[in-house]
């Protein structure tokens, strides 16, 4: 039995006996056990229930391109260059990058799991199957790289708009493009991340590969492996995260509309929404970049998406790239 089929059978959250699974698949119980172990090794929390067999702690939905399309308005479906769902890829963004010359504009690639998911600054992105969302989109632009400043911040707004549309509140943006949960006294953990990679001609035309990772369900083991405070949509929805296919559809709709808007109007069209979701505004910050470290207070972003930080001498410094942490006072 393939891993994808085993996970699909367990997806409704009911227990399934090893004997039953083995009979249906015409294999031995040991072969089923081996596949269960393979899914566990990838991070799926399959529990053993004695003679009742194997069970997931909750139901999940396998990604399904037909269901995703069915949840999209016709106008969005008509604009899609492609929509692929894979069981496993090294990385949805690397996959699109390898085919960037061939695939149409607004092509979307999703995978149930990634073996080499990439975060910003070369960090790995944990990508167990069935639990979260790993989505990449290719968008072509006639303009050059300069017109795309602020694109990754705009994508953060696009993700928050998709969450809003599903009635999920409680998330915000940490510059440049972390999606975080509001904590009681500041930030909760990281809910998702955005990786925008540009290719093509500096003066245009060019293409952006936009990768989005969004946590729906993290397990205790994944929290530990994340190496930083992490959170998931289950935490924002009293343990009832949205159907994964509906969440993906909301992201795709918001991306198609948002990327068109960005193409026409640039980052200024997103500035008000960014300000609404900005978790760094008025926070005491420590900024560490190539030119050293300094402290200040978050003062929003400028029209290009650069972070503004007010220093103790009342200067406003603009930062294009740096690590920013909130100082505990
Ligand atoms: C970050 O470091 O915060 C950015 C994480 C981006 C992860 C997504 S998951 C889909 C796409 N494929 C990847 O390999 N990375 C991005």
Coordinates of C-alpha atoms and ligand atoms in Angstrom, one line a residue:
X1 CA 0.0 0.0 0.0
X2 CA 1.4 3.4 -1.0
X3 CA 1.8 6.0 1.8
X4 CA -0.7 8.3 0.2
X5 CA -3.3 5.6 0.1
X6 CA -2.7 4.6 3.8
X7 CA -3.0 8.2 4.9
X8 CA -6.1 8.7 2.9
X9 CA -7.7 5.6 4.6
X10 CA -6.8 6.9 8.0
X11 CA -8.0 10.5 7.1
X12 CA -11.5 10.3 8.6
X13 CA -10.0 9.8 12.1
X14 CA -11.6 6.3 12.6
X15 CA -9.4 3.4 13.8
X16 CA -8.4 0.9 11.2
X17 CA -7.0 -2.5 12.1
X18 CA -3.7 -3.7 10.7
X19 CA -5.4 -7.0 9.8
X20 CA -8.1 -5.3 7.8
X21 CA -5.7 -3.0 6.0
X22 CA -3.5 -5.9 5.2
X23 CA -6.4 -7.9 3.8
X24 CA -7.7 -5.0 1.7
X25 CA -4.3 -4.4 0.2
X26 CA -3.3 -8.0 -0.2
X27 CA -0.1 -7.6 1.8
X28 CA 1.1 -8.8 5.2
X29 CA 0.4 -7.0 8.5
X30 CA 4.2 -6.5 8.7
X31 CA 4.1 -4.6 5.4
X32 CA 1.3 -2.3 6.8
X33 CA 3.2 -1.7 10.0
X34 CA 6.3 -0.7 7.9
X35 CA 4.2 1.9 6.1
X36 CA 2.7 3.2 9.3
X37 CA 6.2 3.6 10.6
X38 CA 7.2 5.4 7.4
X39 CA 4.4 7.9 7.9
X40 CA 5.3 8.3 11.5
X41 CA 8.9 9.0 10.5
X42 CA 7.6 11.8 8.3
X43 CA 5.8 13.4 11.2
X44 CA 2.3 12.0 11.0
X45 CA 1.1 11.2 14.6
X46 CA -0.5 7.8 14.0
X47 CA -1.5 6.3 17.3
X48 CA -1.7 2.5 18.0
X49 CA -5.0 1.5 19.6
X50 CA -4.3 -2.2 20.5
X51 CA -6.6 -4.5 18.6
X52 CA -8.6 -1.6 17.2
X53 CA -5.5 -0.8 15.1
X54 CA -4.2 2.5 13.9
X55 CA -5.8 5.9 14.3
X56 CA -5.1 9.6 13.7
X57 CA -5.9 11.9 16.7
X58 CA -8.2 14.0 14.4
X59 CA -9.7 13.8 10.9
X60 CA -7.9 15.4 8.1
X61 CA -8.6 16.1 4.4
X62 CA -6.2 15.0 1.7
X63 CA -5.5 17.7 -0.8
X64 CA -7.6 17.3 -3.9
X65 CA -7.4 19.6 -6.9
X66 CA -11.0 18.9 -7.9
X67 CA -12.3 20.0 -4.5
X68 CA -10.0 23.0 -4.6
X69 CA -11.3 24.1 -8.0
X70 CA -14.9 23.5 -6.9
X71 CA -14.4 26.0 -4.0
X72 CA -13.1 28.7 -6.4
X73 CA -15.2 31.3 -8.2
X74 CA -15.3 30.7 -12.0
X75 CA -13.4 33.9 -12.7
X76 CA -10.5 32.7 -10.6
X77 CA -10.6 29.2 -12.1
X78 CA -10.4 30.8 -15.6
X79 CA -7.3 32.8 -14.6
X80 CA -5.4 29.8 -13.2
X81 CA -2.4 28.8 -15.4
X82 CA -2.4 25.4 -13.6
X83 CA -3.1 23.7 -10.4
X84 CA -1.1 20.6 -9.4
X85 CA -1.3 18.6 -6.2
X86 CA 1.6 16.2 -5.6
X87 CA 2.1 13.7 -2.8
X88 CA 5.7 14.6 -2.3
X89 CA 8.2 17.0 -3.8
X90 CA 11.6 18.2 -2.7
X91 CA 10.1 21.7 -2.5
X92 CA 7.1 23.2 -4.3
X93 CA 9.1 26.3 -5.0
X94 CA 12.1 24.4 -6.4
X95 CA 9.8 22.4 -8.6
X96 CA 8.3 25.5 -10.1
X97 CA 11.7 27.1 -10.5
X98 CA 13.0 24.1 -12.5
X99 CA 10.0 24.6 -14.9
X100 CA 9.7 28.4 -14.7
X101 CA 10.3 28.7 -18.5
X102 CA 7.6 26.3 -19.4
X103 CA 4.6 26.8 -17.1
X104 CA 1.9 29.4 -17.7
X105 CA 1.5 32.5 -15.6
X106 CA -0.4 31.9 -12.3
X107 CA 0.6 28.3 -12.0
X108 CA 0.1 26.8 -8.6
X109 CA 1.9 23.8 -7.2
X110 CA 1.0 22.1 -3.9
X111 CA 2.5 19.0 -2.2
X112 CA 1.3 17.0 0.7
X113 CA 4.9 16.8 1.9
X114 CA 8.3 18.3 1.0
X115 CA 11.6 16.4 1.5
X116 CA 13.6 19.6 1.3
X117 CA 11.2 22.4 2.1
X118 CA 13.1 25.7 2.2
X119 CA 12.6 28.7 4.5
X120 CA 14.2 32.1 4.3
X121 CA 18.0 32.4 4.8
X122 CA 18.6 28.8 3.8
X123 CA 16.6 27.5 6.8
X124 CA 14.7 24.2 6.3
X125 CA 10.9 24.3 6.4
X126 CA 9.4 21.2 8.2
X127 CA 6.9 19.7 5.8
X128 CA 5.1 16.6 7.1
X129 CA 2.3 15.2 5.0
X130 CA -1.4 15.8 5.6
X131 CA -1.1 18.4 8.4
X132 CA -0.1 21.7 6.9
X133 CA -0.1 23.6 3.5
X134 CA 2.9 24.0 1.2
X135 CA 2.0 26.0 -1.8
X136 CA 4.0 27.8 -4.5
X137 CA 2.8 30.1 -7.3
X138 CA 4.5 31.5 -10.4
X139 CA 3.6 35.0 -11.3
X140 CA 5.1 36.8 -14.3
X141 CA 5.6 40.6 -14.4
X142 CA 6.4 42.8 -17.3
X143 CA 8.1 45.2 -14.9
X144 CA 11.6 44.8 -13.5
X145 CA 12.8 43.8 -10.0
X146 CA 12.5 47.4 -8.7
X147 CA 8.7 47.5 -9.2
X148 CA 8.4 44.4 -7.1
X149 CA 9.7 45.8 -3.8
X150 CA 7.2 45.1 -1.2
X151 CA 5.8 42.1 -3.0
X152 CA 6.6 39.7 -0.2
X153 CA 4.9 42.0 2.3
X154 CA 1.9 42.2 0.0
X155 CA 1.8 38.4 -0.1
X156 CA 1.6 38.5 3.7
X157 CA -1.4 40.7 3.5
X158 CA -2.9 38.3 0.9
X159 CA -2.5 35.4 3.3
X160 CA -4.2 37.4 6.1
X161 CA -7.0 38.3 3.8
X162 CA -7.6 34.6 3.1
X163 CA -7.7 33.9 6.8
X164 CA -10.1 36.8 7.3
X165 CA -12.3 35.4 4.6
X166 CA -12.6 32.1 6.5
X167 CA -13.4 34.0 9.7
X168 CA -10.1 33.2 11.3
X169 CA -8.7 36.1 13.4
X170 CA -5.8 36.4 15.7
X171 CA -2.9 36.4 13.3
X172 CA -0.6 39.2 12.2
X173 CA 2.5 40.0 10.2
X174 CA 6.1 40.4 11.5
X175 CA 8.2 42.2 9.0
X176 CA 9.3 41.2 6.4
X177 CA 6.9 38.2 6.0
X178 CA 6.4 36.0 9.0
X179 CA 2.8 35.2 9.8
X180 CA 2.5 35.0 13.6
X181 CA -0.2 34.5 16.2
X182 CA -0.9 37.4 18.6
X183 CA 0.1 36.2 22.0
X184 CA -1.5 37.5 25.2
X185 CA 1.6 39.8 26.0
X186 CA 3.0 40.1 22.5
X187 CA 3.6 37.4 19.9
X188 CA 2.5 33.8 19.9
X189 CA 4.3 31.4 17.6
X190 CA 4.9 31.4 13.9
X191 CA 1.9 30.3 11.9
X192 CA 3.4 30.5 8.5
X193 CA 6.1 31.9 6.3
X194 CA 6.6 33.4 2.8
X195 CA 9.5 32.9 0.5
X196 CA 9.6 35.1 -2.7
X197 CA 12.2 34.3 -5.3
X198 CA 12.7 36.4 -8.4
X199 CA 14.1 35.4 -11.7
X200 CA 14.4 36.9 -15.2
X201 CA 15.7 40.3 -16.3
X202 CA 16.5 43.0 -13.8
X203 CA 14.8 45.6 -16.0
X204 CA 12.0 43.2 -16.8
X205 CA 10.2 41.0 -17.7
X206 CA 10.7 38.9 -14.7
X207 CA 8.9 36.2 -12.7
X208 CA 8.3 35.7 -9.0
X209 CA 8.0 32.3 -7.4
X210 CA 6.0 32.8 -4.3
X211 CA 6.2 30.0 -1.7
X212 CA 3.8 29.9 1.3
X213 CA 3.9 27.5 4.2
X214 CA 0.9 27.6 6.6
X215 CA 0.6 25.4 9.7
X216 CA -2.8 23.9 10.2
X217 CA -1.8 21.2 12.7
X218 CA 1.5 20.9 14.5
X219 CA 2.3 18.0 16.7
X220 CA 4.3 18.2 19.9
X221 CA 7.3 16.6 18.0
X222 CA 7.0 19.3 15.3
X223 CA 6.9 22.1 17.9
X224 CA 10.1 20.7 19.3
X225 CA 11.8 20.3 15.9
X226 CA 10.8 23.8 14.7
X227 CA 13.6 25.4 16.8
X228 CA 11.5 28.5 17.3
X229 CA 8.0 29.2 18.8
X230 CA 5.5 27.9 16.3
X231 CA 1.7 27.8 16.2
X232 CA -1.0 26.5 14.0
X233 CA -4.6 27.3 12.8
X234 CA -5.9 24.7 15.2
X235 CA -4.8 27.0 18.0
X236 CA -6.8 29.9 16.5
X237 CA -9.9 27.9 15.9
X238 CA -10.4 26.0 19.2
X239 CA -8.9 22.8 17.6
X240 CA -11.1 23.0 14.5
X241 CA -8.9 24.3 11.6
X242 CA -10.6 24.8 8.3
X243 CA -10.8 22.0 5.7
X244 CA -7.5 22.0 4.0
X245 CA -8.9 22.2 0.5
X246 CA -11.1 25.2 1.5
X247 CA -8.0 26.9 3.0
X248 CA -6.0 26.3 -0.2
X249 CA -8.9 27.7 -2.3
X250 CA -9.1 30.8 -0.1
X251 CA -5.3 31.3 -0.5
X252 CA -5.4 30.8 -4.3
X253 CA -8.4 33.2 -4.7
X254 CA -6.6 35.8 -2.5
X255 CA -3.4 35.3 -4.4
X256 CA -4.9 35.6 -7.9
X257 CA -6.8 38.8 -6.9
X258 CA -3.9 40.2 -4.8
X259 CA -1.2 39.6 -7.4
X260 CA -3.3 41.3 -10.1
X261 CA -3.8 44.2 -7.7
X262 CA -0.1 44.4 -7.0
X263 CA 0.7 44.3 -10.7
X264 CA -1.6 47.3 -11.3
X265 CA -0.9 49.4 -8.2
X266 CA 2.2 48.0 -6.4
X267 CA 2.7 47.9 -2.6
X268 CA 0.9 51.2 -1.8
X269 CA -2.4 49.4 -2.5
X270 CA -1.6 47.0 0.4
X271 CA -0.1 49.6 2.8
X272 CA -3.3 50.2 4.9
X273 CA -4.0 46.4 5.3
X274 CA -0.3 45.9 6.2
X275 CA -0.6 48.6 8.9
X276 CA -3.6 46.8 10.3
X277 CA -1.7 43.5 10.6
X278 CA 1.7 45.0 11.5
X279 CA 2.8 43.4 14.8
X280 CA 6.0 45.5 15.0
X281 CA 4.4 48.9 15.1
X282 CA 5.1 50.7 18.4
X283 CA 7.1 47.7 19.7
X284 CA 10.6 48.1 21.1
X285 CA 12.8 46.5 18.5
X286 CA 16.4 45.2 18.2
X287 CA 17.5 45.3 14.5
X288 CA 20.5 43.2 13.5
X289 CA 21.8 43.6 10.0
X290 CA 24.9 43.8 7.9
X291 CA 25.8 47.2 9.3
X292 CA 25.5 46.1 12.9
X293 CA 22.8 46.3 15.6
X294 CA 20.6 49.1 16.9
X295 CA 17.5 49.5 19.0
X296 CA 14.4 51.6 18.3
X297 CA 10.6 51.4 18.1
X298 CA 8.7 50.0 15.1
X299 CA 7.1 52.8 13.0
X300 CA 5.4 50.9 10.2
X301 CA 6.8 50.4 6.6
X302 CA 7.4 52.9 3.8
X303 CA 5.9 52.9 0.3
X304 CA 8.5 50.3 -0.9
X305 CA 7.9 48.0 2.1
X306 CA 11.1 49.0 4.0
X307 CA 10.8 48.7 7.8
X308 CA 10.8 52.1 9.6
X309 CA 12.4 52.2 13.0
X310 CA 12.5 55.3 15.2
X311 CA 15.6 55.5 17.2
X312 CA 16.1 57.2 20.6
X313 CA 17.4 60.4 18.9
X314 CA 14.1 60.6 17.0
X315 CA 15.6 59.6 13.7
X316 CA 13.6 57.4 11.4
X317 CA 15.8 54.6 9.9
X318 CA 14.7 52.5 7.0
X319 CA 15.7 48.9 6.8
X320 CA 15.5 46.7 3.6
X321 CA 17.0 43.5 5.1
X322 CA 17.7 42.5 8.7
X323 CA 16.7 40.3 11.5
X324 CA 14.3 42.0 13.8
X325 CA 13.4 40.9 17.3
X326 CA 11.2 42.5 19.9
X327 CA 13.0 43.6 23.0
X328 CA 11.5 42.5 26.2
X329 CA 11.2 45.6 28.5
Ligands
LIG1 C1 10.1 31.3 6.0 O1 11.3 31.0 6.3 O2 9.4 31.8 6.9 C2 9.6 31.0 4.7 C3 9.0 29.6 4.6 C4 8.4 29.3 3.2 C5 8.0 27.8 3.2 C6 7.2 27.5 1.9 S1 6.4 25.9 1.9 C7 6.1 26.1 0.2 C8 7.3 26.6 -0.4 N1 8.3 25.6 -0.7 C9 9.4 25.7 0.0 O3 10.3 24.9 -0.1 N2 9.3 26.8 0.8 C10 8.0 27.5 0.6

